[in-house]
C-alpha cells in the first residue's frame, strides 16, 4: 500500500484535466458520447448534473440519500485503444481514486474499440462480472472464476492483483461506441433502451432534442449542466413535454439491503425493518431516517422539476409516517404509494362518493400537559399495549387520546377522510392540553401511516414508536415541527 505522503491530489489545473479544454474545438467525439449518455443518466432518479472538461472528459453526479453525491468519471477515445494506452488510463483512474477517495463510484472508458490483444481481458472481465453475483460469496465457482480473470490481468507486464481488483470493482468498459459520422443513431438507440416511456415520440422530435443538447454542450463547456437544463431540452418537444410534466420522482424503501445507486432513490433502511424477530436499533439511530429524508427533500426542491413523489416498497409504520412528514402537504408535495393493493395518492381528495369514516375517541386525563400520548388503531387493537408501554416508561399519568376504528380504508379518498378526522381529533387534544410533544402510536396499513404523516407535520414534536414481537414498543423516529 502506497504512503499518502508526497502523493499529489487531483486538481482542475493539472495538465491531464486542463489539456482537453485547450484542444476543445478539435474534439467533438466526447460530445457525442455525452449525447448518448444523457438518456441513461436521466433513467437514474439520482442524476443531478454533468460536466465536461473538468477532471476528465465527462463526469456525472448522482444523489444518494445518506451519502450525498457519487460521481461517474468518463474518459473517451475516438480510436482503437492499445494495451499501453489502456493501462495508462486505468492507472490514471487509480490515481484519482486514491487521491480523492470516495469521490467517484466508478470510472468508464468509452472507445471505438480495444486492440485484439485486449479482447481476452475484456471478455473475461465481462463474463465474470456478469455472473459473479449469481453465486454465494466464497463459493468455489465464484473464487475460481475471479482467479481465472486475475490471471488475464497478470499476463500484462507489471500488472498486479491490486490492478485486477480495481479494474473489477471500479472500471466499466464501453469498447464498441460507434464513431461513424457522429449522427443521431447513438442518441436514438439510447433513448429506446433507457427511456422506454418515450417510445411513442417520433424520431423527428427526438432529433430536435439531440440538436438542442448538442448546442447546450458547446455553450456550457467545463460548466456543470443540471438535470433541469437537460430535461428542458426534452420538454420543448411535442409529446415529451406532457410525459415529463406528469412523471414523479421515484423513491423506494426496502426491508432488504439494496444497491444504493439503482434506478430509484433508494433508502438503505433494512436495519429499521427489524427482521423476523423485530429487533430494532436504539432510539438515536432512528434519527438517520429523518436526516436522510431532509437531504432528499432539499435535493428534490433544488434539483427536480416536480414535487410529486412515487413511493414503493415495504417498511415499518414509523418510517412511512416520517416519509409523509418529510414531504408535507403544506409544502406543496404530493405523494403516491404503490403496494399490492394498488396506488394510493395523497391528493385524491374526498368527494360525495366517499363513504364516511368515524373514529371512536377516548380521552384520559384533563388539564394542561406539555406531553400527551395518542394511539391510533385502524382495524387494529393497540390501546391496551400502548397503556402498558406508557406505564413501563413512567408516562402512565400523561393525558391520552385513543382513536379506535374497525372500519377498513377502501380507497385513497377514504384514507384521506380517515386521516382528516383523526388529525382533527389530535389537533383538538394538543390544543386543549397546550402540548408541545406527542407520543404517537399507530396501528394500521402503511398507506394510512404515510397519509397521516403527510398531514400531521405542523402539529408539534412527535415521538413515534414501533411494535416488536416481544409484546412491547420501541422508540422510533423523532419528528420536529
Coordinates of C-alpha atoms in Angstrom, one line a residue:
X1 CA 0.0 0.0 0.0
X2 CA 1.5 3.4 -1.0
X3 CA 2.0 6.0 1.6
X4 CA -0.1 9.2 1.3
X5 CA 3.0 11.3 2.0
X6 CA 4.0 13.1 -1.2
X7 CA 1.0 11.9 -3.1
X8 CA -0.4 14.5 -5.5
X9 CA -4.0 15.3 -5.0
X10 CA -6.2 15.7 -8.1
X11 CA -6.7 19.3 -9.3
X12 CA -8.6 21.0 -12.0
X13 CA -5.4 22.8 -13.1
X14 CA -3.3 19.7 -13.6
X15 CA -2.2 19.0 -17.2
X16 CA -4.4 15.9 -17.5
X17 CA -7.5 18.0 -16.6
X18 CA -6.9 21.3 -18.4
X19 CA -5.4 20.0 -21.6
X20 CA -8.8 18.9 -23.0
X21 CA -10.2 22.4 -22.7
X22 CA -7.3 23.9 -24.7
X23 CA -8.0 21.5 -27.6
X24 CA -11.7 21.5 -27.2
X25 CA -12.6 22.6 -30.7
X26 CA -10.9 19.6 -32.2
X27 CA -12.7 17.0 -30.0
X28 CA -16.4 16.6 -30.6
X29 CA -16.4 12.8 -30.1
X30 CA -16.9 13.2 -26.4
X31 CA -20.0 15.4 -27.0
X32 CA -21.5 12.5 -29.0
X33 CA -20.7 10.2 -26.1
X34 CA -22.3 12.7 -23.7
X35 CA -25.3 12.9 -26.0
X36 CA -25.8 9.1 -25.9
X37 CA -25.3 9.0 -22.2
X38 CA -28.0 11.6 -21.4
X39 CA -30.9 9.1 -21.7
X40 CA -29.1 6.6 -19.4
X41 CA -28.3 9.3 -16.9
X42 CA -31.9 10.5 -16.9
X43 CA -33.1 7.0 -16.2
X44 CA -31.4 7.2 -12.8
X45 CA -33.6 9.3 -10.4
X46 CA -30.5 10.5 -8.6
X47 CA -28.8 12.0 -11.7
X48 CA -28.3 15.7 -10.8
X49 CA -25.8 17.2 -13.2
X50 CA -23.0 16.5 -15.6
X51 CA -19.9 18.4 -16.7
X52 CA -17.3 18.1 -19.4
X53 CA -13.6 19.1 -19.4
X54 CA -13.2 19.2 -15.6
X55 CA -11.1 16.3 -14.2
X56 CA -11.8 14.2 -17.2
X57 CA -13.7 14.3 -20.5
X58 CA -17.1 13.8 -18.8
X59 CA -18.4 13.4 -15.3
X60 CA -21.9 12.8 -13.9
X61 CA -23.1 13.4 -10.4
X62 CA -25.8 11.3 -8.7
X63 CA -27.7 11.9 -5.4
X64 CA -27.8 9.0 -2.9
X65 CA -29.5 9.5 0.5
X66 CA -27.1 9.3 3.4
X67 CA -24.1 9.5 1.2
X68 CA -24.7 12.8 -0.6
X69 CA -23.4 12.6 -4.2
X70 CA -21.4 10.0 -6.1
X71 CA -19.9 10.5 -9.4
X72 CA -19.1 8.7 -12.7
X73 CA -15.9 9.6 -14.4
X74 CA -15.8 9.0 -18.2
X75 CA -12.8 9.1 -20.5
X76 CA -13.4 9.0 -24.2
X77 CA -11.2 7.7 -27.0
X78 CA -12.2 8.1 -30.6
X79 CA -9.9 5.3 -31.8
X80 CA -8.8 1.8 -31.2
X81 CA -7.1 1.6 -27.8
X82 CA -3.8 -0.3 -27.5
X83 CA -2.7 -2.0 -24.2
X84 CA -0.2 0.7 -23.3
X85 CA -2.9 3.4 -23.6
X86 CA -5.5 1.2 -21.8
X87 CA -3.3 0.7 -18.8
X88 CA -2.3 4.3 -18.7
X89 CA -6.0 5.2 -18.4
X90 CA -6.5 2.6 -15.7
X91 CA -3.5 4.0 -13.8
X92 CA -5.0 7.5 -14.1
X93 CA -8.3 6.2 -12.7
X94 CA -6.5 4.7 -9.7
X95 CA -4.6 7.9 -9.0
X96 CA -7.8 9.8 -9.0
X97 CA -9.5 7.2 -6.7
X98 CA -6.6 7.2 -4.3
X99 CA -6.0 11.0 -4.4
X100 CA -9.7 11.8 -3.8
X101 CA -11.1 8.7 -2.1
X102 CA -14.9 8.3 -2.2
X103 CA -15.4 10.9 -4.9
X104 CA -16.1 8.5 -7.8
X105 CA -18.4 5.5 -7.7
X106 CA -16.9 4.1 -10.9
X107 CA -14.8 5.0 -13.9
X108 CA -15.8 4.4 -17.5
X109 CA -13.6 4.1 -20.6
X110 CA -15.5 4.7 -23.8
X111 CA -13.8 3.9 -27.0
X112 CA -14.4 2.8 -30.6
X113 CA -12.7 -0.4 -29.8
X114 CA -9.9 -2.2 -28.0
X115 CA -6.9 -3.8 -29.8
X116 CA -7.2 -7.5 -30.3
X117 CA -4.6 -8.3 -27.6
X118 CA -7.0 -6.8 -25.0
X119 CA -10.0 -8.9 -26.1
X120 CA -9.3 -11.8 -23.7
X121 CA -9.2 -9.4 -20.8
X122 CA -12.3 -7.6 -21.8
X123 CA -14.2 -10.9 -22.4
X124 CA -13.2 -12.5 -19.1
X125 CA -14.0 -9.2 -17.2
X126 CA -17.4 -9.1 -18.8
X127 CA -18.3 -12.7 -18.2
X128 CA -17.0 -13.0 -14.6
X129 CA -18.5 -9.7 -13.6
X130 CA -21.9 -10.5 -15.2
X131 CA -22.3 -13.8 -13.4
X132 CA -20.3 -13.2 -10.2
X133 CA -23.3 -12.2 -8.0
X134 CA -25.3 -15.3 -9.0
X135 CA -23.1 -17.5 -6.8
X136 CA -22.7 -17.2 -3.0
X137 CA -19.7 -15.3 -1.6
X138 CA -16.8 -17.6 -1.0
X139 CA -18.2 -20.4 -3.2
X140 CA -15.7 -22.4 -5.3
X141 CA -17.2 -21.2 -8.6
X142 CA -17.0 -17.6 -7.6
X143 CA -13.5 -17.8 -6.3
X144 CA -12.1 -19.8 -9.2
X145 CA -13.8 -17.6 -11.7
X146 CA -12.2 -14.5 -10.2
X147 CA -8.8 -16.3 -10.0
X148 CA -9.0 -17.1 -13.7
X149 CA -9.9 -13.4 -14.5
X150 CA -7.0 -12.2 -12.4
X151 CA -4.6 -14.4 -14.4
X152 CA -5.6 -12.5 -17.5
X153 CA -4.6 -9.2 -15.8
X154 CA -1.3 -10.6 -14.6
X155 CA -0.3 -11.6 -18.1
X156 CA 0.4 -7.9 -18.8
X157 CA 3.8 -6.8 -17.8
X158 CA 4.0 -5.1 -14.4
X159 CA 0.3 -5.6 -13.6
X160 CA -0.7 -6.8 -10.1
X161 CA -3.6 -8.3 -8.2
X162 CA -4.4 -4.8 -7.0
X163 CA -4.8 -3.7 -10.6
X164 CA -7.2 -6.6 -11.2
X165 CA -9.3 -5.8 -8.1
X166 CA -9.5 -2.1 -9.0
X167 CA -10.5 -2.9 -12.6
X168 CA -13.1 -5.4 -11.5
X169 CA -14.7 -3.2 -8.9
X170 CA -14.4 0.3 -10.3
X171 CA -13.9 0.3 -14.1
X172 CA -16.6 0.0 -16.8
X173 CA -15.6 -0.6 -20.5
X174 CA -17.7 0.6 -23.4
X175 CA -15.4 -0.5 -26.2
X176 CA -17.9 -0.5 -29.1
X177 CA -19.0 3.1 -29.4
X178 CA -19.9 3.8 -33.0
X179 CA -18.0 6.8 -34.2
X180 CA -19.0 6.9 -37.9
X181 CA -20.4 10.2 -39.0
X182 CA -21.4 11.2 -35.5
X183 CA -25.1 11.3 -36.4
X184 CA -28.1 10.8 -34.1
X185 CA -28.1 7.0 -34.1
X186 CA -26.4 6.6 -30.8
X187 CA -28.7 9.0 -29.1
X188 CA -31.9 7.5 -30.6
X189 CA -30.7 4.0 -29.6
X190 CA -30.0 5.2 -26.1
X191 CA -33.5 6.7 -25.7
X192 CA -35.1 3.5 -26.9
X193 CA -33.0 1.5 -24.3
X194 CA -33.2 3.7 -21.3
X195 CA -36.3 5.9 -21.7
X196 CA -39.0 3.5 -22.9
X197 CA -41.6 6.0 -21.8
X198 CA -40.7 8.0 -24.9
X199 CA -41.3 5.1 -27.3
X200 CA -44.2 6.8 -28.9
X201 CA -42.3 10.0 -29.6
X202 CA -41.3 10.4 -33.3
X203 CA -37.7 10.2 -34.3
X204 CA -38.1 13.7 -35.8
X205 CA -38.9 15.1 -32.4
X206 CA -36.1 13.2 -30.7
X207 CA -33.6 14.6 -33.3
X208 CA -34.7 18.1 -32.3
X209 CA -33.9 17.1 -28.7
X210 CA -30.4 15.9 -29.9
X211 CA -29.8 19.2 -31.6
X212 CA -30.7 21.2 -28.5
X213 CA -28.5 19.1 -26.3
X214 CA -25.5 19.5 -28.7
X215 CA -25.9 23.2 -28.7
X216 CA -26.1 23.2 -24.9
X217 CA -22.9 21.1 -24.6
X218 CA -20.9 23.6 -26.6
X219 CA -22.3 26.6 -24.8
X220 CA -21.6 25.3 -21.3
X221 CA -18.1 23.9 -21.8
X222 CA -16.5 23.0 -18.4
X223 CA -19.5 24.3 -16.6
X224 CA -21.9 21.9 -14.9
X225 CA -25.1 21.2 -16.7
X226 CA -28.0 20.4 -14.5
X227 CA -30.7 17.7 -14.9
X228 CA -33.3 20.5 -15.1
X229 CA -31.4 22.0 -18.1
X230 CA -31.2 18.6 -19.8
X231 CA -34.9 17.9 -19.2
X232 CA -35.8 21.3 -20.5
X233 CA -34.3 20.3 -23.9
X234 CA -36.6 17.3 -23.9
X235 CA -39.6 19.3 -22.6
X236 CA -39.5 21.7 -25.6
X237 CA -40.6 19.0 -27.9
X238 CA -44.1 17.8 -28.6
X239 CA -45.1 14.5 -27.0
X240 CA -42.3 14.7 -24.4
X241 CA -43.4 17.8 -22.6
X242 CA -46.6 16.1 -21.3
X243 CA -44.7 13.0 -20.3
X244 CA -42.2 14.9 -18.2
X245 CA -44.9 17.1 -16.6
X246 CA -46.7 14.0 -15.2
X247 CA -43.7 11.9 -14.2
X248 CA -43.0 11.8 -10.4
X249 CA -39.7 11.3 -8.6
X250 CA -39.4 7.6 -7.8
X251 CA -38.5 6.6 -4.3
X252 CA -38.1 3.1 -2.8
X253 CA -37.9 1.7 0.7
X254 CA -37.0 -1.9 1.3
X255 CA -36.8 -4.5 4.0
X256 CA -33.6 -5.9 2.4
X257 CA -30.2 -4.2 1.6
X258 CA -30.1 -3.0 -2.0
X259 CA -27.8 -1.3 -4.5
X260 CA -27.6 2.3 -3.4
X261 CA -27.3 3.5 -6.9
X262 CA -30.3 1.9 -8.5
X263 CA -32.8 3.5 -10.9
X264 CA -34.8 4.9 -8.0
X265 CA -33.9 6.9 -5.0
X266 CA -33.2 4.0 -2.6
X267 CA -33.1 4.3 1.1
X268 CA -30.8 1.8 2.9
X269 CA -33.0 1.2 5.9
X270 CA -33.1 -2.6 6.1
X271 CA -31.9 -2.4 9.8
X272 CA -35.1 -0.5 10.7
X273 CA -37.3 -3.3 9.4
X274 CA -36.0 -5.4 12.3
X275 CA -36.2 -8.8 10.5
X276 CA -38.5 -11.6 11.6
X277 CA -37.5 -11.1 15.2
X278 CA -38.2 -7.3 15.0
X279 CA -35.1 -6.3 16.8
X280 CA -34.8 -2.6 16.3
X281 CA -31.9 -0.1 16.6
X282 CA -31.7 2.2 19.6
X283 CA -33.7 5.5 19.6
X284 CA -30.8 7.7 18.4
X285 CA -30.1 5.6 15.3
X286 CA -33.6 6.4 14.0
X287 CA -32.5 10.0 13.6
X288 CA -30.7 8.8 10.4
X289 CA -34.1 8.3 8.7
X290 CA -35.1 11.9 9.4
X291 CA -31.8 13.3 8.3
X292 CA -31.7 11.3 5.0
X293 CA -35.3 12.4 4.3
X294 CA -34.4 16.0 4.9
X295 CA -31.4 15.7 2.5
X296 CA -33.7 14.1 -0.1
X297 CA -36.4 16.8 0.3
X298 CA -33.8 19.6 -0.1
X299 CA -32.4 17.8 -3.2
X300 CA -35.9 17.5 -4.8
X301 CA -36.7 21.1 -4.2
X302 CA -33.3 22.3 -5.7
X303 CA -32.8 19.8 -8.5
X304 CA -36.1 18.4 -9.8
X305 CA -38.9 19.9 -11.8
X306 CA -41.7 18.4 -9.7
X307 CA -42.8 17.9 -6.1
X308 CA -44.8 14.8 -6.9
X309 CA -43.2 11.6 -5.5
X310 CA -44.0 7.9 -6.2
X311 CA -43.1 5.6 -3.3
X312 CA -42.8 1.8 -3.4
X313 CA -41.5 -0.9 -1.0
X314 CA -42.1 -2.3 2.4
X315 CA -41.1 -0.9 5.8
X316 CA -42.4 -0.3 9.4
X317 CA -45.1 2.2 10.1
X318 CA -42.9 4.9 11.8
X319 CA -40.9 5.0 8.6
X320 CA -44.0 5.7 6.5
X321 CA -45.1 8.4 9.0
X322 CA -41.6 10.0 8.7
X323 CA -41.7 10.0 4.9
X324 CA -45.1 11.7 4.9
X325 CA -43.9 14.3 7.4
X326 CA -40.7 15.0 5.3
X327 CA -42.8 15.8 2.3
X328 CA -45.8 17.5 3.8
X329 CA -48.9 18.8 2.0
X330 CA -48.2 22.2 3.5
X331 CA -45.0 22.5 1.4
X332 CA -46.8 21.5 -1.8
X333 CA -45.7 17.9 -2.1
X334 CA -48.0 15.1 -3.4
X335 CA -47.2 11.5 -2.6
X336 CA -48.4 8.3 -4.1
X337 CA -47.7 4.9 -2.6
X338 CA -47.7 1.7 -4.6
X339 CA -48.3 -1.6 -2.9
X340 CA -50.1 -4.9 -3.7
X341 CA -53.5 -3.2 -3.2
X342 CA -52.8 -0.5 -5.9
X343 CA -51.6 3.1 -5.9
X344 CA -52.7 5.4 -3.1
X345 CA -52.5 9.2 -3.8
X346 CA -52.4 11.8 -1.1
X347 CA -54.0 14.3 -3.5
X348 CA -57.0 12.1 -4.1
X349 CA -59.4 14.3 -2.2
X350 CA -62.8 13.2 -0.8
X351 CA -66.0 13.9 -2.6
X352 CA -69.7 12.9 -2.4
X353 CA -69.0 9.3 -3.3
X354 CA -66.5 8.8 -0.4
X355 CA -68.0 6.7 2.4
X356 CA -68.0 8.2 5.9
X357 CA -65.2 7.4 8.3
X358 CA -65.7 7.7 12.0
X359 CA -63.4 7.2 15.0
X360 CA -64.3 6.2 18.5
X361 CA -62.5 8.7 20.7
X362 CA -61.5 8.1 24.3
X363 CA -59.8 10.8 26.3
X364 CA -58.0 10.1 29.5
X365 CA -56.9 12.9 31.9
X366 CA -57.6 16.6 31.8
X367 CA -55.8 19.9 32.2
X368 CA -52.7 21.2 30.7
X369 CA -49.8 18.8 29.8
X370 CA -46.7 19.6 27.9
X371 CA -46.6 16.0 26.7
X372 CA -49.6 13.8 25.7
X373 CA -49.9 10.3 24.3
X374 CA -52.0 9.4 21.2
X375 CA -52.8 5.9 20.0
X376 CA -54.5 5.4 16.6
X377 CA -55.7 1.9 15.9
X378 CA -57.2 1.4 12.4
X379 CA -58.7 -2.1 12.3
X380 CA -56.0 -3.0 14.9
X381 CA -56.5 -3.1 18.7
X382 CA -53.4 -1.4 20.2
X383 CA -54.9 0.6 23.1
X384 CA -54.0 -2.0 25.8
X385 CA -50.4 -2.4 24.6
X386 CA -50.0 1.4 24.5
X387 CA -51.2 1.8 28.0
X388 CA -48.8 -0.9 29.2
X389 CA -45.9 0.7 27.3
X390 CA -46.6 4.1 28.8
X391 CA -46.7 2.6 32.3
X392 CA -43.3 0.9 31.6
X393 CA -41.8 4.3 30.6
X394 CA -43.2 6.1 33.6
X395 CA -45.7 8.0 31.5
X396 CA -48.9 6.5 32.8
X397 CA -50.2 9.8 34.1
X398 CA -49.9 11.6 30.7
X399 CA -53.1 12.9 29.2
X400 CA -54.1 10.4 26.5
X401 CA -56.2 10.2 23.4
X402 CA -57.2 6.8 21.9
X403 CA -58.6 6.7 18.4
X404 CA -60.2 3.4 17.5
X405 CA -62.0 2.2 14.4
X406 CA -62.9 -1.2 13.0
X407 CA -63.6 0.2 9.5
X408 CA -61.0 -0.6 6.8
X409 CA -60.0 2.1 4.3
X410 CA -61.4 1.3 0.9
X411 CA -59.6 3.9 -1.3
X412 CA -57.1 6.7 -1.2
X413 CA -60.0 9.1 -0.9
X414 CA -61.2 7.1 2.1
X415 CA -57.7 7.2 3.6
X416 CA -57.7 11.0 3.3
X417 CA -61.0 11.2 5.1
X418 CA -59.9 8.9 7.9
X419 CA -56.7 11.0 8.3
X420 CA -58.7 14.3 8.2
X421 CA -60.9 13.1 11.0
X422 CA -58.0 11.7 13.0
X423 CA -55.9 14.8 12.6
X424 CA -58.8 17.0 13.8
X425 CA -59.1 14.9 17.0
X426 CA -55.4 15.0 17.6
X427 CA -55.2 18.8 16.9
X428 CA -58.0 19.3 19.5
X429 CA -56.2 17.2 22.1
X430 CA -52.9 19.0 21.5
X431 CA -54.7 22.4 21.7
X432 CA -56.7 21.5 24.9
X433 CA -53.6 20.3 26.7
X434 CA -51.3 23.1 25.3
X435 CA -48.9 20.2 24.5
X436 CA -45.6 20.6 22.7
X437 CA -44.9 16.9 22.3
X438 CA -47.0 13.9 21.3
X439 CA -46.0 10.3 21.9
X440 CA -47.6 8.7 18.9
X441 CA -48.5 5.1 18.4
X442 CA -50.1 3.9 15.2
X443 CA -51.6 0.6 14.1
X444 CA -53.0 0.1 10.6
X445 CA -52.0 -0.1 6.9
X446 CA -48.9 1.6 5.6
X447 CA -50.9 4.0 3.4
X448 CA -52.7 5.3 6.4
X449 CA -49.4 5.9 8.2
X450 CA -48.0 7.7 5.2
X451 CA -51.0 10.0 4.7
X452 CA -51.1 10.7 8.4
X453 CA -47.5 11.9 8.5
X454 CA -48.2 13.9 5.3
X455 CA -50.9 15.9 7.2
X456 CA -49.5 16.0 10.8
X457 CA -46.2 17.7 10.2
X458 CA -47.0 21.1 11.6
X459 CA -48.7 20.0 14.9
X460 CA -45.7 19.7 17.4
X461 CA -42.9 17.4 18.2
X462 CA -43.8 13.8 17.5
X463 CA -42.1 10.8 19.2
X464 CA -43.0 7.7 17.1
X465 CA -43.0 4.1 18.3
X466 CA -42.6 0.7 16.6
X467 CA -44.2 -2.5 17.7
X468 CA -42.0 -5.5 18.4
X469 CA -42.8 -9.2 18.6
X470 CA -41.7 -9.2 22.2
X471 CA -45.0 -7.6 23.1
X472 CA -43.7 -4.1 23.6
X473 CA -43.0 -0.9 21.7
X474 CA -39.6 0.6 20.9
X475 CA -38.9 4.3 20.4
X476 CA -38.5 5.1 16.7
X477 CA -38.3 8.4 14.7
X478 CA -38.5 11.8 16.5
X479 CA -40.1 14.4 14.2
X480 CA -39.8 18.1 14.9
X481 CA -42.3 20.7 13.7

